[in-house]
Short mmCIF file of C-alpha atoms and ligand atoms in Angstrom, two decimals:
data_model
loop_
_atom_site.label_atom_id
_atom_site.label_comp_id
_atom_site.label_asym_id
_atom_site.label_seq_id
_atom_site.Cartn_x
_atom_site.Cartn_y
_atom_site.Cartn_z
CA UNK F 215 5.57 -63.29 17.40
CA UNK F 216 4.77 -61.68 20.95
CA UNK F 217 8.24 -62.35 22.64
CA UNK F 218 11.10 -61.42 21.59
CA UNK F 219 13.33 -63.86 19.86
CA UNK F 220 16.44 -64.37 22.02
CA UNK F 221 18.40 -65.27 19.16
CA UNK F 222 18.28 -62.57 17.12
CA UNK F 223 21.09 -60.15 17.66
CA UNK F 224 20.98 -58.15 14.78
CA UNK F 225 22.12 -54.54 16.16
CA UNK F 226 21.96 -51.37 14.57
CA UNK F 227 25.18 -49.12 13.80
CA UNK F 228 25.77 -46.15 16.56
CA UNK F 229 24.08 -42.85 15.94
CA UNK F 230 21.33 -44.58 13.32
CA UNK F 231 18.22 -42.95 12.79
CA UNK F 232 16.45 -45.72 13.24
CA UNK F 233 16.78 -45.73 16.78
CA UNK F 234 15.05 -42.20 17.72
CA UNK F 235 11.96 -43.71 15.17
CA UNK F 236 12.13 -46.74 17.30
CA UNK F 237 11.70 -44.72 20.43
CA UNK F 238 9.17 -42.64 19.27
CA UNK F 239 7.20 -45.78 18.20
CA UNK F 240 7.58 -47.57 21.75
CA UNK F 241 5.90 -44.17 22.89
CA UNK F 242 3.09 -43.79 20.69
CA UNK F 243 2.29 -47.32 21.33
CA UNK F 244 1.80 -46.98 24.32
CA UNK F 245 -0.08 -43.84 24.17
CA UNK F 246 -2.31 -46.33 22.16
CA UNK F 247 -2.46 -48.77 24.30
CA UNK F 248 -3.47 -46.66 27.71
CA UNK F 249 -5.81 -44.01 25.70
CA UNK F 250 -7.81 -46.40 24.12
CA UNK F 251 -7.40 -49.09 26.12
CA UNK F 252 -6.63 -51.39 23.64
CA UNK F 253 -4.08 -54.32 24.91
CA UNK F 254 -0.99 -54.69 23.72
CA UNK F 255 -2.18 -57.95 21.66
CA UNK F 256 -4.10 -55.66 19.30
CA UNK F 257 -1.48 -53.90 17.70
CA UNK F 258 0.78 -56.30 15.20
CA UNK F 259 3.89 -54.62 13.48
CA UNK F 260 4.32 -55.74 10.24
CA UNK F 261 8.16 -54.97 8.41
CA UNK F 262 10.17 -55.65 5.54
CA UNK F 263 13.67 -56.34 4.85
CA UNK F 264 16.48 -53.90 5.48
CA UNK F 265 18.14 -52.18 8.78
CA UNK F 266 14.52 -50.38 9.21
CA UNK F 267 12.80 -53.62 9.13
CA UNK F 268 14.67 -55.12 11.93
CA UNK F 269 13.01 -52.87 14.05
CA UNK F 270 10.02 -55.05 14.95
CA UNK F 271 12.87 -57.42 16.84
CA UNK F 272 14.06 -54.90 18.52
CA UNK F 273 11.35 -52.69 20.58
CA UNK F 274 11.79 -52.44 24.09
CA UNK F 275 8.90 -52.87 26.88
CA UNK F 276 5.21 -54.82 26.15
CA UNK F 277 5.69 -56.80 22.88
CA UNK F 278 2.88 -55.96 20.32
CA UNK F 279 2.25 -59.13 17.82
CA UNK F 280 5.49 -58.91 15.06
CA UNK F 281 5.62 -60.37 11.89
CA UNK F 282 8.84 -59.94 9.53
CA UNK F 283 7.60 -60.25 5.97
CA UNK F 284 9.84 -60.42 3.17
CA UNK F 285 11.29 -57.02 1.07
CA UNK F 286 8.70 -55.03 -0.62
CA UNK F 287 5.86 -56.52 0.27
CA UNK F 288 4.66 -55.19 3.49
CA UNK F 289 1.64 -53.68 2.35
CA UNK F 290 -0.13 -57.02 0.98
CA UNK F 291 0.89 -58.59 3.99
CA UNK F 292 -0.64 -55.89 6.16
CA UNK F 293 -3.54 -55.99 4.48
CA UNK F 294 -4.38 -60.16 4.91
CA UNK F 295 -3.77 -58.95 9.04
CA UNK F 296 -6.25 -56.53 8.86
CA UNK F 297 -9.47 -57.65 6.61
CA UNK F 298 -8.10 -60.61 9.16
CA UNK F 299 -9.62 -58.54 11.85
CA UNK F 300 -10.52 -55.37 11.70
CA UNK F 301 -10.00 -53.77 15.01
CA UNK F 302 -6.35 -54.13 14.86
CA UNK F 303 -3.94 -51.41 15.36
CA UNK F 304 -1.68 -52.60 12.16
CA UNK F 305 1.78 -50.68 11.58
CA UNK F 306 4.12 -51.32 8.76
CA UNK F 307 7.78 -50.38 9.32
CA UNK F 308 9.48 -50.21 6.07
CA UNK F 309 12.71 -48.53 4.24
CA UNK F 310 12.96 -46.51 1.68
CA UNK F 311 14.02 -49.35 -0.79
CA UNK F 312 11.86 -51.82 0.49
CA UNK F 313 8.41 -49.00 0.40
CA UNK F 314 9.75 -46.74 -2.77
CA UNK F 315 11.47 -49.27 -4.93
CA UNK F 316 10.44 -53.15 -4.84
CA UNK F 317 7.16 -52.01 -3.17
CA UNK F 318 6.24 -49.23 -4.89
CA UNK F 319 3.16 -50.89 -6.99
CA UNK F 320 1.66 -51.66 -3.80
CA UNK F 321 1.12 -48.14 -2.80
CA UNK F 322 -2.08 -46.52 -4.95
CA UNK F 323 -4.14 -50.19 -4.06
CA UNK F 324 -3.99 -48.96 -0.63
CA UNK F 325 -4.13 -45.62 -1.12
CA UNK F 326 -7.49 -45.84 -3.48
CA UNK F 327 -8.67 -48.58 -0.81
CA UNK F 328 -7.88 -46.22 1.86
CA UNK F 329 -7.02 -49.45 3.71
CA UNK F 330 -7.32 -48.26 7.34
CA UNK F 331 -3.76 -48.91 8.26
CA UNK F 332 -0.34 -46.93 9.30
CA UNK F 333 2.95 -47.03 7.67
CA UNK F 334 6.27 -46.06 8.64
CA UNK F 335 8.79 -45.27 6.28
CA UNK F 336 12.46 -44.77 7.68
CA UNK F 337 13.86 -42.90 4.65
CA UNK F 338 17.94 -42.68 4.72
CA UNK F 339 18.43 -42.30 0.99
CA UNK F 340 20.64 -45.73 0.82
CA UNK F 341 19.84 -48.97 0.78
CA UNK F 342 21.48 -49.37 4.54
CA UNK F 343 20.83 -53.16 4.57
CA UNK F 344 22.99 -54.43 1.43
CA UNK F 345 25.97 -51.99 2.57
CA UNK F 346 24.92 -48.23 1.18
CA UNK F 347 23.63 -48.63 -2.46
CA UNK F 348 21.35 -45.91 -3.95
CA UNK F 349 17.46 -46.22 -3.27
CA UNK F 350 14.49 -43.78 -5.27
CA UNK F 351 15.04 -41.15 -2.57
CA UNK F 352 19.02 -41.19 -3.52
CA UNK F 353 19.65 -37.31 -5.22
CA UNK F 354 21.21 -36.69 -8.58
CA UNK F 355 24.99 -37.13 -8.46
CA UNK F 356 24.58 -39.22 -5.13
CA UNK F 357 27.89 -41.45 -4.74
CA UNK F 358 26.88 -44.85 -3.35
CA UNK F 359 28.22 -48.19 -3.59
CA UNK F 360 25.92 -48.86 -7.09
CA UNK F 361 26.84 -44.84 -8.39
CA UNK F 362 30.47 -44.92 -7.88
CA UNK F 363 30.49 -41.65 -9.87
CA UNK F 364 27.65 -40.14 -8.92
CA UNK F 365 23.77 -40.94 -9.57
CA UNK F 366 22.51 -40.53 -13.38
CA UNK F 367 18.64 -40.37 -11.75
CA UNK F 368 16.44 -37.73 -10.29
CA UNK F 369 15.51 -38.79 -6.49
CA UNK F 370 11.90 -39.54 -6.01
CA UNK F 371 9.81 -36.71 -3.34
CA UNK F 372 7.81 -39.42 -1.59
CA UNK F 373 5.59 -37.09 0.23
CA UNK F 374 4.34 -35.44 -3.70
CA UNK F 375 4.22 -38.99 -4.58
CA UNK F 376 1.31 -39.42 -1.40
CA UNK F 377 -0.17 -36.50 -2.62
CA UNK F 378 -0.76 -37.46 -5.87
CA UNK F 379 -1.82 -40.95 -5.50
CA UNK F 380 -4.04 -40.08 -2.28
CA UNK F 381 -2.72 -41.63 0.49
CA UNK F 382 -5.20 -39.50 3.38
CA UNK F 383 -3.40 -39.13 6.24
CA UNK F 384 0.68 -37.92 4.64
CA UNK F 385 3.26 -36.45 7.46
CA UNK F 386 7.01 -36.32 7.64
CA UNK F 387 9.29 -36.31 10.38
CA UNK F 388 12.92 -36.66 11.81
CA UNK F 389 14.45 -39.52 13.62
CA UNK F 390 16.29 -36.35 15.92
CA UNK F 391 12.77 -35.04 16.81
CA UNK F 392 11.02 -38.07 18.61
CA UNK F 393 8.41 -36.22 20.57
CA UNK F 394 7.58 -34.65 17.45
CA UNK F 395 7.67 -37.82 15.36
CA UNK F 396 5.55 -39.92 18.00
CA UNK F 397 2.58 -37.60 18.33
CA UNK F 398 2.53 -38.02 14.27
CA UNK F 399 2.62 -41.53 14.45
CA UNK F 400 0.17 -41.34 16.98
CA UNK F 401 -2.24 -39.57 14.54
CA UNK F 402 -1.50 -42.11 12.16
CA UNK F 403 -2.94 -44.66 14.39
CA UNK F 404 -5.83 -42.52 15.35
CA UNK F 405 -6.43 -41.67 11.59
CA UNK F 406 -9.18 -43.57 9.77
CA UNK F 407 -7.97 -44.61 6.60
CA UNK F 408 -4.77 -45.03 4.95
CA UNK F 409 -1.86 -43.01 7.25
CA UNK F 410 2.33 -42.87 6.25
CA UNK F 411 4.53 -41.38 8.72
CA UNK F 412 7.43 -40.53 6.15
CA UNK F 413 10.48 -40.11 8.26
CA UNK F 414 14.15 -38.84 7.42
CA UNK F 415 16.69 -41.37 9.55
CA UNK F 416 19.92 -41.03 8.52
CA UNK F 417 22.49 -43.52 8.06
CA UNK F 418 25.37 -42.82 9.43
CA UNK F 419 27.30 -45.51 7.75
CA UNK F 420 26.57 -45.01 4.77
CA UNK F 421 24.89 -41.37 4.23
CA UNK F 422 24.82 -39.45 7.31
CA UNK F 423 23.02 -36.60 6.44
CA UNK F 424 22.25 -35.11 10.00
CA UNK F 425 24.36 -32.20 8.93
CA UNK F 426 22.10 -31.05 5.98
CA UNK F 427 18.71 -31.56 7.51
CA UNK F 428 19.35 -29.90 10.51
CA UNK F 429 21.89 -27.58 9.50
CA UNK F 430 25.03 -26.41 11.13
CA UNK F 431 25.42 -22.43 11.92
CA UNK F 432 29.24 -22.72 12.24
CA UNK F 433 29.58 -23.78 9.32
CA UNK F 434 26.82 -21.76 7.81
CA UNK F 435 24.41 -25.00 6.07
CA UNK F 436 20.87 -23.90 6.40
CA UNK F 437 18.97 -26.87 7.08
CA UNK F 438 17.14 -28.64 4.76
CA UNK F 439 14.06 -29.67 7.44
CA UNK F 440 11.66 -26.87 8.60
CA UNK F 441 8.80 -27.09 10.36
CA UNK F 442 5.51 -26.00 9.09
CA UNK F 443 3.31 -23.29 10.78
CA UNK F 444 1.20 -23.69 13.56
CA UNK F 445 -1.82 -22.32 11.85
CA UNK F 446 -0.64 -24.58 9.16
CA UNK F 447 -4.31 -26.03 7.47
CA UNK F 448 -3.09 -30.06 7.10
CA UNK F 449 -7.23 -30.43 5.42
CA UNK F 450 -6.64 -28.07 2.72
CA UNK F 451 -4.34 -30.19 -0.45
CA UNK F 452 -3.49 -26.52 -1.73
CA UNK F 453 -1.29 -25.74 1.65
CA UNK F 454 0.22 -29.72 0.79
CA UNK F 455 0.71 -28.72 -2.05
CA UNK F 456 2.19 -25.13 -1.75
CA UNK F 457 4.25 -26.37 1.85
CA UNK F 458 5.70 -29.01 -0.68
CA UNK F 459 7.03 -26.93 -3.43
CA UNK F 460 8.52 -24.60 -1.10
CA UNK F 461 11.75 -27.01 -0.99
CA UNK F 462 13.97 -28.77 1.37
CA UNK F 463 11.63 -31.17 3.70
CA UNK F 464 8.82 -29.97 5.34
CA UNK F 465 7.94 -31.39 8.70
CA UNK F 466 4.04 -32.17 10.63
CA UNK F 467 1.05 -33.36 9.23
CA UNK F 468 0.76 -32.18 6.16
CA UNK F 469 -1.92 -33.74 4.32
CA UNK F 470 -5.25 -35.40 6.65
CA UNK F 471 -8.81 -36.06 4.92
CA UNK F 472 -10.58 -37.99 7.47
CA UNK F 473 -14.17 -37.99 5.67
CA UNK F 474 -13.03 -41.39 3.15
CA UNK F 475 -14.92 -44.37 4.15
CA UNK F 476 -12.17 -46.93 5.10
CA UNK F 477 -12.07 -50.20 3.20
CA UNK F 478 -13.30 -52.29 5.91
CA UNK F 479 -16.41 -49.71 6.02
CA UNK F 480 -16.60 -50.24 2.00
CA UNK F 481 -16.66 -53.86 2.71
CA UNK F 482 -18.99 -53.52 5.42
CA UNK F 483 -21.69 -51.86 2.49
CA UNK F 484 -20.67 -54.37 -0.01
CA UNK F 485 -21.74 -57.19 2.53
CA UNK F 486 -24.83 -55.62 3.44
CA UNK F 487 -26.28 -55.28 -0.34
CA UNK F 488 -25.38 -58.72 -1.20
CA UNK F 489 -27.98 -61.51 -0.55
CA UNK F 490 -26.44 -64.39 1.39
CA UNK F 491 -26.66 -67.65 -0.43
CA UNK F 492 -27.47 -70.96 0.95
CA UNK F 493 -25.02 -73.95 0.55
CA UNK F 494 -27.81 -75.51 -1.73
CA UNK F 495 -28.57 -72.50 -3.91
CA UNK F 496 -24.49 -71.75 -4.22
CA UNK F 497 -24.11 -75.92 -5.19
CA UNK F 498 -26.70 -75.44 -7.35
CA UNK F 499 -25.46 -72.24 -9.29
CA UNK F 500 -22.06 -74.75 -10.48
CA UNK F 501 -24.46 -77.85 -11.24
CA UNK F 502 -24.37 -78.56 -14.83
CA UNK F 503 -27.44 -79.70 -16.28
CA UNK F 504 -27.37 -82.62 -18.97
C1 TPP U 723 13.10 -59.74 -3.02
C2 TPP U 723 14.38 -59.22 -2.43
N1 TPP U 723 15.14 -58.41 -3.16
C3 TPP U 723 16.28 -57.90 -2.66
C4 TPP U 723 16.66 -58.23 -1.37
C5 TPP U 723 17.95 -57.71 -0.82
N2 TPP U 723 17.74 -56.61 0.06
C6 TPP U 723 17.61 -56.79 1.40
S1 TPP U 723 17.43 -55.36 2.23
C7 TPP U 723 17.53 -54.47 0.78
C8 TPP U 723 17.47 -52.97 0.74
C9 TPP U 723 17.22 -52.35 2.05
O1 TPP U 723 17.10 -50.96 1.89
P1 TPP U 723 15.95 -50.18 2.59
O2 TPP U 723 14.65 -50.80 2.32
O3 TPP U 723 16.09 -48.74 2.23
O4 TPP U 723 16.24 -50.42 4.13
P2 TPP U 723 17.45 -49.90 5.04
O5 TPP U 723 18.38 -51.07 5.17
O6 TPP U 723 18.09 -48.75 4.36
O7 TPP U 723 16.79 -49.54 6.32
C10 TPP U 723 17.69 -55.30 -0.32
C11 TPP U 723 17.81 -54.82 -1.72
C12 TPP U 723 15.81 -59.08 -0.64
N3 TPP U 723 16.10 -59.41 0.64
N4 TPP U 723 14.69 -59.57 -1.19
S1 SF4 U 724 23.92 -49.50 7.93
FE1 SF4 U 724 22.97 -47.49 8.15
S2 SF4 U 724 20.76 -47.88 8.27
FE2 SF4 U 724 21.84 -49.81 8.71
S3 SF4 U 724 22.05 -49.88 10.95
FE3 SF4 U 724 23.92 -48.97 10.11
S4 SF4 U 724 23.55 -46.77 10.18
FE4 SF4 U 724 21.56 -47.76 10.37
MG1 MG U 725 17.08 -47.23 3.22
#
């Protein structure tokens, strides 16, 4: 997909998250698009199922390639488009559910591949989609349409969860901030390996949580999003780790080691140690002899 599809009308509710993310992508697309003077063609979208994977239907301007996979498998679908052809600019647009739960097994392969790649995670705590039931990222005692009294379950921290399993390019965002969240997701494109762009977007159907994570003096709620120094060292996994144990949701890059040979480049060295074989000596290495 290149054009839109005029028959889709799915709409998001007012006030969703999802729509400062979506500007923030149309802009760092673009940045891609003029800086490195890449066409439009080269970058393909890939997302899963929820509100936040309805996204790739509904970006505004030049129409990057879009391809709407099915819930929780975006990564192996990203992956066929890219060892498809290397030199394009491939972004996944997930949820929470659909990256966190369903496709959480899918997230160390890439990670230990360092599959040269950028994900988008549109975190809102619910699964918005199915109408508001709990997702990994929900908190303990979290009511939701599957916790009517409250969740039994620890929520996940996704961005410890990157640490750990060595995703190389880890930074977190807000849907409100979307200068801020497109110059990350613009490093994410620019990064050489594997890249998430974790990003708070509330729902405000079903968990608006605007109120927490920015805070409200009035009413005296310190908010729950700060924003890590500017000398802040995003190469150094001791600052990750220390920004991230700090509490409440740290926001910028937080994590970036750019010295990991990609997988394509791992491929590349694979290729050029193995011998090439002929279609007579590979038909002869399955003949059986009598
Ligand atoms: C294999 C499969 N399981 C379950 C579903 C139903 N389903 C569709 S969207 C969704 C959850 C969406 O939540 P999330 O990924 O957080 O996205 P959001 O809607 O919150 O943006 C589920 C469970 C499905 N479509 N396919
Ligand atoms: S249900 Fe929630 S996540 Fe889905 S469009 Fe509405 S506000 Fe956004
Ligand atoms: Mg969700």
């Amino acid at each position: 997909m290149s054009k839109k599809n005029p028959e889709y009308d799915f709409e998001w509710c007012p006030g969703c998250g999802d729509f400062g993310v979506r500007r923030a992508l149309e802009s760092a697309i673009q940045k891609y698009t003029i800086e490195l003077e890449k066409p439009i063609h080269e970058t393909v979208v890939v997302a899963g199922i929820g509100c936040s994977g309805n996204m790739v239907h509904v970006l505004e301007g030049d129409q990057p390639y879009g391809f709407h996979g099915i819930h929780g498998r975006t990564l192996p679908i990203a992956m066929g488009v890219k060892m498809a052809n290397q030199d394009l600019n491939v972004i996944v647009v997930a949820g929470d559910g659909d990256f966190l739960s369903i496709g959480m097994e899918h997230i160390f392969p890439q990670a230990s591949r360092n599959l040269n790649i950028s994900v988008i995670v549109m975190d809102n705590a619910v699964y918005g989609l199915t109408k508001g039931q709990g997702s990994p990222t929900s908190q303990i005692g979290h009511v939701t349409s599957s916790t009517p009294y409250g969740n039994t379950v620890d929520g996940l921290n996704p961005l410890k969860l990157y640490l750990t399993l060595g995703v190389s390019y880890i930074a977190s965002g807000i849907s409100s901030k979307v200068k801020n969240l497109s110059e990350l997701m613009y490093s994410a494109m620019l990064h050489p390996g594997f890249s998430i762009v974790h990003v708070q977007s509330p729902c405000t159907t079903y968990h608006n949580t605007y109120e927490q994570l920015k805070g409200n003096v009035k009413k005296g709620i310190a908010p729950l999003a700060w924003q890590v120094e500017e000398d802040y060292d995003s190469s150094d996994i001791k600052s990750a780790q220390a920004s991230l144990e700090k509490g409440g949701i740290p926001l910028g890059t937080l994590y970036q080691d750019s010295n990991r040979p990609t997988f394509g480049e791992r491929i590349e060295t694979l290729r050029d140690k193995s011998k090439s074989k002929s279609t007579k000596d590979l038909l002869d290495s399955h003949a059986i002899i009598l």
